[in-house]
mmCIF file of C-alpha atoms (C1' of nucleotides) in Angstrom:
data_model
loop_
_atom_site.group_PDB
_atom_site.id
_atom_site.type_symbol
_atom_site.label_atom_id
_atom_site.label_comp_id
_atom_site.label_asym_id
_atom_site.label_seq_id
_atom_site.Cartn_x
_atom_site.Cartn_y
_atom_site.Cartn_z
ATOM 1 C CA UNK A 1 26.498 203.325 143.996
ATOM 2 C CA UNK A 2 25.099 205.774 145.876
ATOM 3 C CA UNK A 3 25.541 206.667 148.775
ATOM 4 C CA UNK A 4 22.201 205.689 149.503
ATOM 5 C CA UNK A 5 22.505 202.267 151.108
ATOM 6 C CA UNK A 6 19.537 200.935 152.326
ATOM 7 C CA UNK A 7 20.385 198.304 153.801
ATOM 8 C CA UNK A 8 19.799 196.933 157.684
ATOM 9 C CA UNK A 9 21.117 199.775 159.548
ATOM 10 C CA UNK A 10 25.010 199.423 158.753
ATOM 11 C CA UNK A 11 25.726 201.547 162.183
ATOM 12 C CA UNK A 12 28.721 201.966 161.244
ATOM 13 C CA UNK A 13 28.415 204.610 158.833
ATOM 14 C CA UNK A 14 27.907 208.352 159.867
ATOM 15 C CA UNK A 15 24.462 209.169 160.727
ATOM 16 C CA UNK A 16 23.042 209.756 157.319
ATOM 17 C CA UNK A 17 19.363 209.822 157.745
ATOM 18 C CA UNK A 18 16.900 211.620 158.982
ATOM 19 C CA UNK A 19 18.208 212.976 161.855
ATOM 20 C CA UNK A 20 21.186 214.688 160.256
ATOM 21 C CA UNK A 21 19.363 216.897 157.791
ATOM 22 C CA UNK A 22 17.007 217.915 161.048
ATOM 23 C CA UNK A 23 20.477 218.840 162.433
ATOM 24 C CA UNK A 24 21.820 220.550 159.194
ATOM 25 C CA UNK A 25 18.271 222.728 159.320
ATOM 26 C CA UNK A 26 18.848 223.578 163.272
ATOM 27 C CA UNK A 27 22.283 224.966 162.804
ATOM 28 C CA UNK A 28 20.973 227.111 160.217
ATOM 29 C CA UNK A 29 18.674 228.761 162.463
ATOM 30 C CA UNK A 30 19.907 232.522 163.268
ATOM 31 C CA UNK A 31 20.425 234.219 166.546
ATOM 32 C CA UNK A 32 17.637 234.990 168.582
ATOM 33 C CA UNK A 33 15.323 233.579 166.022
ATOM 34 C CA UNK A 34 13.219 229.847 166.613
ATOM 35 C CA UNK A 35 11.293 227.720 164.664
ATOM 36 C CA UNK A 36 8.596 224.431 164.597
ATOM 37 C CA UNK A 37 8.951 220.791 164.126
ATOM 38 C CA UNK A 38 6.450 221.257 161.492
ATOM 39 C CA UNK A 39 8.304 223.679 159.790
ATOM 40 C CA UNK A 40 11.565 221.924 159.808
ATOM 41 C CA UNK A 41 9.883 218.487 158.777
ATOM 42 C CA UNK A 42 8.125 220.412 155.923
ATOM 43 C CA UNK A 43 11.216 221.684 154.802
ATOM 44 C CA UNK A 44 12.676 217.897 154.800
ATOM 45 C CA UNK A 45 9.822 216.872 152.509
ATOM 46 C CA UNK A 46 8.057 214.872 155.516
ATOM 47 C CA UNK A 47 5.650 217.475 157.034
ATOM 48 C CA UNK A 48 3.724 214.688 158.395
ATOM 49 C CA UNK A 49 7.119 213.494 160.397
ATOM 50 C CA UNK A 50 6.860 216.316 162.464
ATOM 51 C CA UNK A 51 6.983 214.278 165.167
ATOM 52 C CA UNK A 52 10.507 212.563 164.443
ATOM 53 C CA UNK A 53 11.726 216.210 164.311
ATOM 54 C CA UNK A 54 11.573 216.360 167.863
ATOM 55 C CA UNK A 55 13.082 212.964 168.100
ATOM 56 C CA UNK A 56 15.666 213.046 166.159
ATOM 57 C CA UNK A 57 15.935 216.650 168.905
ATOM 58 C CA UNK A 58 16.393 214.147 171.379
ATOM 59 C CA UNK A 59 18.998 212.436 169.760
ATOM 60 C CA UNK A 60 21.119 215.845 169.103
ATOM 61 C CA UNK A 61 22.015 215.481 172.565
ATOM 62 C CA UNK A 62 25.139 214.598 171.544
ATOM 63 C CA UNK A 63 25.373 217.025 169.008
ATOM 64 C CA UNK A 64 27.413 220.005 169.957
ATOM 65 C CA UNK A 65 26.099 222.248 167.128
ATOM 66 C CA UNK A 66 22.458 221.417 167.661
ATOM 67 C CA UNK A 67 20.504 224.553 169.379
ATOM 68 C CA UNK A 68 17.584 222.826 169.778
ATOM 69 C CA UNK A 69 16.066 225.636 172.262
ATOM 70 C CA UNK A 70 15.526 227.209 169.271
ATOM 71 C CA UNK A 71 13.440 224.675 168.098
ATOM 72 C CA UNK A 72 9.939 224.531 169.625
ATOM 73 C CA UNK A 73 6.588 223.851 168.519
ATOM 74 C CA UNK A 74 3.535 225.617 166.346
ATOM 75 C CA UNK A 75 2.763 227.405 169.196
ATOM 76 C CA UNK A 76 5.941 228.425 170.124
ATOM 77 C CA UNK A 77 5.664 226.955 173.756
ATOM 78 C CA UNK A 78 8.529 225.110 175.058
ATOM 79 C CA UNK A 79 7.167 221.873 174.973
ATOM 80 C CA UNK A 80 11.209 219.835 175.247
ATOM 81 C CA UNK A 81 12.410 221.904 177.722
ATOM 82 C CA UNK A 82 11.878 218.828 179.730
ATOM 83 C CA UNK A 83 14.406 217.326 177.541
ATOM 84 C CA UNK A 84 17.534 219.695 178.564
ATOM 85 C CA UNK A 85 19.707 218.798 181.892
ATOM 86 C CA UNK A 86 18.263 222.456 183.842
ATOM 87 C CA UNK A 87 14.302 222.768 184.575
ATOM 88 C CA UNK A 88 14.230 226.229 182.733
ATOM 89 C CA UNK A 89 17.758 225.763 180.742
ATOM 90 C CA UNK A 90 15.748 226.502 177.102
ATOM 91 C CA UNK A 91 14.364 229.363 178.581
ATOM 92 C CA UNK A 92 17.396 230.609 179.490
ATOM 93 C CA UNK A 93 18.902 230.202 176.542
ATOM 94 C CA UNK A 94 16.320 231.994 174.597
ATOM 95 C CA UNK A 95 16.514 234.828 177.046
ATOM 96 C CA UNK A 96 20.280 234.683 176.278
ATOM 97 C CA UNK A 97 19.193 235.385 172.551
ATOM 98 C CA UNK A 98 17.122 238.071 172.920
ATOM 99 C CA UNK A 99 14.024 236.439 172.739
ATOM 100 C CA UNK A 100 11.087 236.684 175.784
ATOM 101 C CA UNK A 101 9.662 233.878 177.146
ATOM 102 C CA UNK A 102 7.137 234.190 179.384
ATOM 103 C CA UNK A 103 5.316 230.814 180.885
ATOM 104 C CA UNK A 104 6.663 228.529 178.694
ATOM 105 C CA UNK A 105 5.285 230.942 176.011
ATOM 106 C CA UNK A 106 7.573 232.795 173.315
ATOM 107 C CA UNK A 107 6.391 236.142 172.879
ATOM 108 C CA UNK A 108 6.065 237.733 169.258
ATOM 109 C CA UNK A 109 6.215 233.968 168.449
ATOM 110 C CA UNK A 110 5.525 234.917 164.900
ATOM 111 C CA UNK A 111 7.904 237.885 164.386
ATOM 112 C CA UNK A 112 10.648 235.553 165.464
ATOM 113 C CA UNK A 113 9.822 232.533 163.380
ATOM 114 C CA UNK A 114 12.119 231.015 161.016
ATOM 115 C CA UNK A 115 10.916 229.117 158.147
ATOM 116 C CA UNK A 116 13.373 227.721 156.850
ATOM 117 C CA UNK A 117 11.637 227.307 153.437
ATOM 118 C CA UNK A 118 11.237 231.015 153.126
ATOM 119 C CA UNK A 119 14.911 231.533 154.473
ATOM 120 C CA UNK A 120 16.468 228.836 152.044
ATOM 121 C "C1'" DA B 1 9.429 190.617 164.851
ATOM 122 C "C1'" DC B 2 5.876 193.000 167.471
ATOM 123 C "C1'" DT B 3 4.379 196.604 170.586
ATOM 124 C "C1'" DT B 4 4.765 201.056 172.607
ATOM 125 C "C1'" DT B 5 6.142 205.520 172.533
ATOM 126 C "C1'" DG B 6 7.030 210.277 171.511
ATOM 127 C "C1'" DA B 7 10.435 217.505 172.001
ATOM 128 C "C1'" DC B 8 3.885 217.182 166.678
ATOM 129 C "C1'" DT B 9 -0.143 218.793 164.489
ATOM 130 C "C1'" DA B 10 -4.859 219.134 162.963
ATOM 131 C "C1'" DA B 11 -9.430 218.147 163.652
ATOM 132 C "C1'" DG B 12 -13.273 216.888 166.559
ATOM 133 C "C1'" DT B 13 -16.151 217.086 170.803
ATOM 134 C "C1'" DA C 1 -12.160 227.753 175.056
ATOM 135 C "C1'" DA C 2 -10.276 223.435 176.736
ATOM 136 C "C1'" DC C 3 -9.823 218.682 176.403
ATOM 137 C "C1'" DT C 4 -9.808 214.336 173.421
ATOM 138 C "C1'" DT C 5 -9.102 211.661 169.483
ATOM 139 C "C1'" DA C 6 -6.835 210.527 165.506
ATOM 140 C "C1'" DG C 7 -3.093 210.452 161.990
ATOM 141 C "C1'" DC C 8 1.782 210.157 161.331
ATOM 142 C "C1'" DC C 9 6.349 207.653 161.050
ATOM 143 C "C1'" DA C 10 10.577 206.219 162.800
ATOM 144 C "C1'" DA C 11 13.257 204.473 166.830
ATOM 145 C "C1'" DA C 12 13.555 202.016 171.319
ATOM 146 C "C1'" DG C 13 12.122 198.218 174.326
#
DNA sequence: ACTTTGACTAAGT
DNA sequence: AACTTAGCCAAAG
């Protein structure tokens, strides 16, 4: 029984895969803090899926609870912010938080990372 | 069912 | 130091 099905994408049910624990990780990010596909993929046990971090991102668009401006890569340059409805909207919303973003660049990139296998 | 892509990352040139 | 190639894996066309 599980609640494991594998079978050809039943659609129907909730979106149990890989996109909801990316989601579950994002909404555990703190204020003013960010953190990398990399990290959050790691965390999942797929640090080599980094890459369906950021599109499983795209599909939190319809997520409400999803801050995915605080979700950026290694370098901590806003490489999605391409992705939001405003040209600069994850900037802004990182400036909202605190943090200082400066050409696409966070700044103290580090001191505001959030690993979430350090922080869970 | 196959091909292309993509909000990544690491390594190579 | 900057650009290119390659590896990765799942979803969209």
């Amino acid at each position: 029984m599980g609640g494991v099905k594998n079978n050809h994408e039943n659609g129907s049910d909730q979106e149990v895969n890989f996109f909801e624990r990316v989601y579950k990780v994002a909404k555990c990010i703190p204020y003013g803090r960010i953190t990398s596909y990399g990290a959050i993929a790691k965390y999942l046990g797929a640090a080599k899926s980094a890459r369906m971090v950021g599109w499983a991102m795209n599909a939190s668009s319809k997520e409400e609870d999803v801050p995915a401006h605080r979700v950026v890569n290694r370098k901590g340059l806003l490489t999605g912010k391409h992705h939001f409805d405003g040209t600069n909207l994850m900037q802004q919303l990182l400036e909202s938080e605190g943090i200082e973003v400066i050409d696409n660049q966070i700044q103290n990139f580090e001191k505001l990372f959030w690993d979430p296998m350090i922080e869970l």
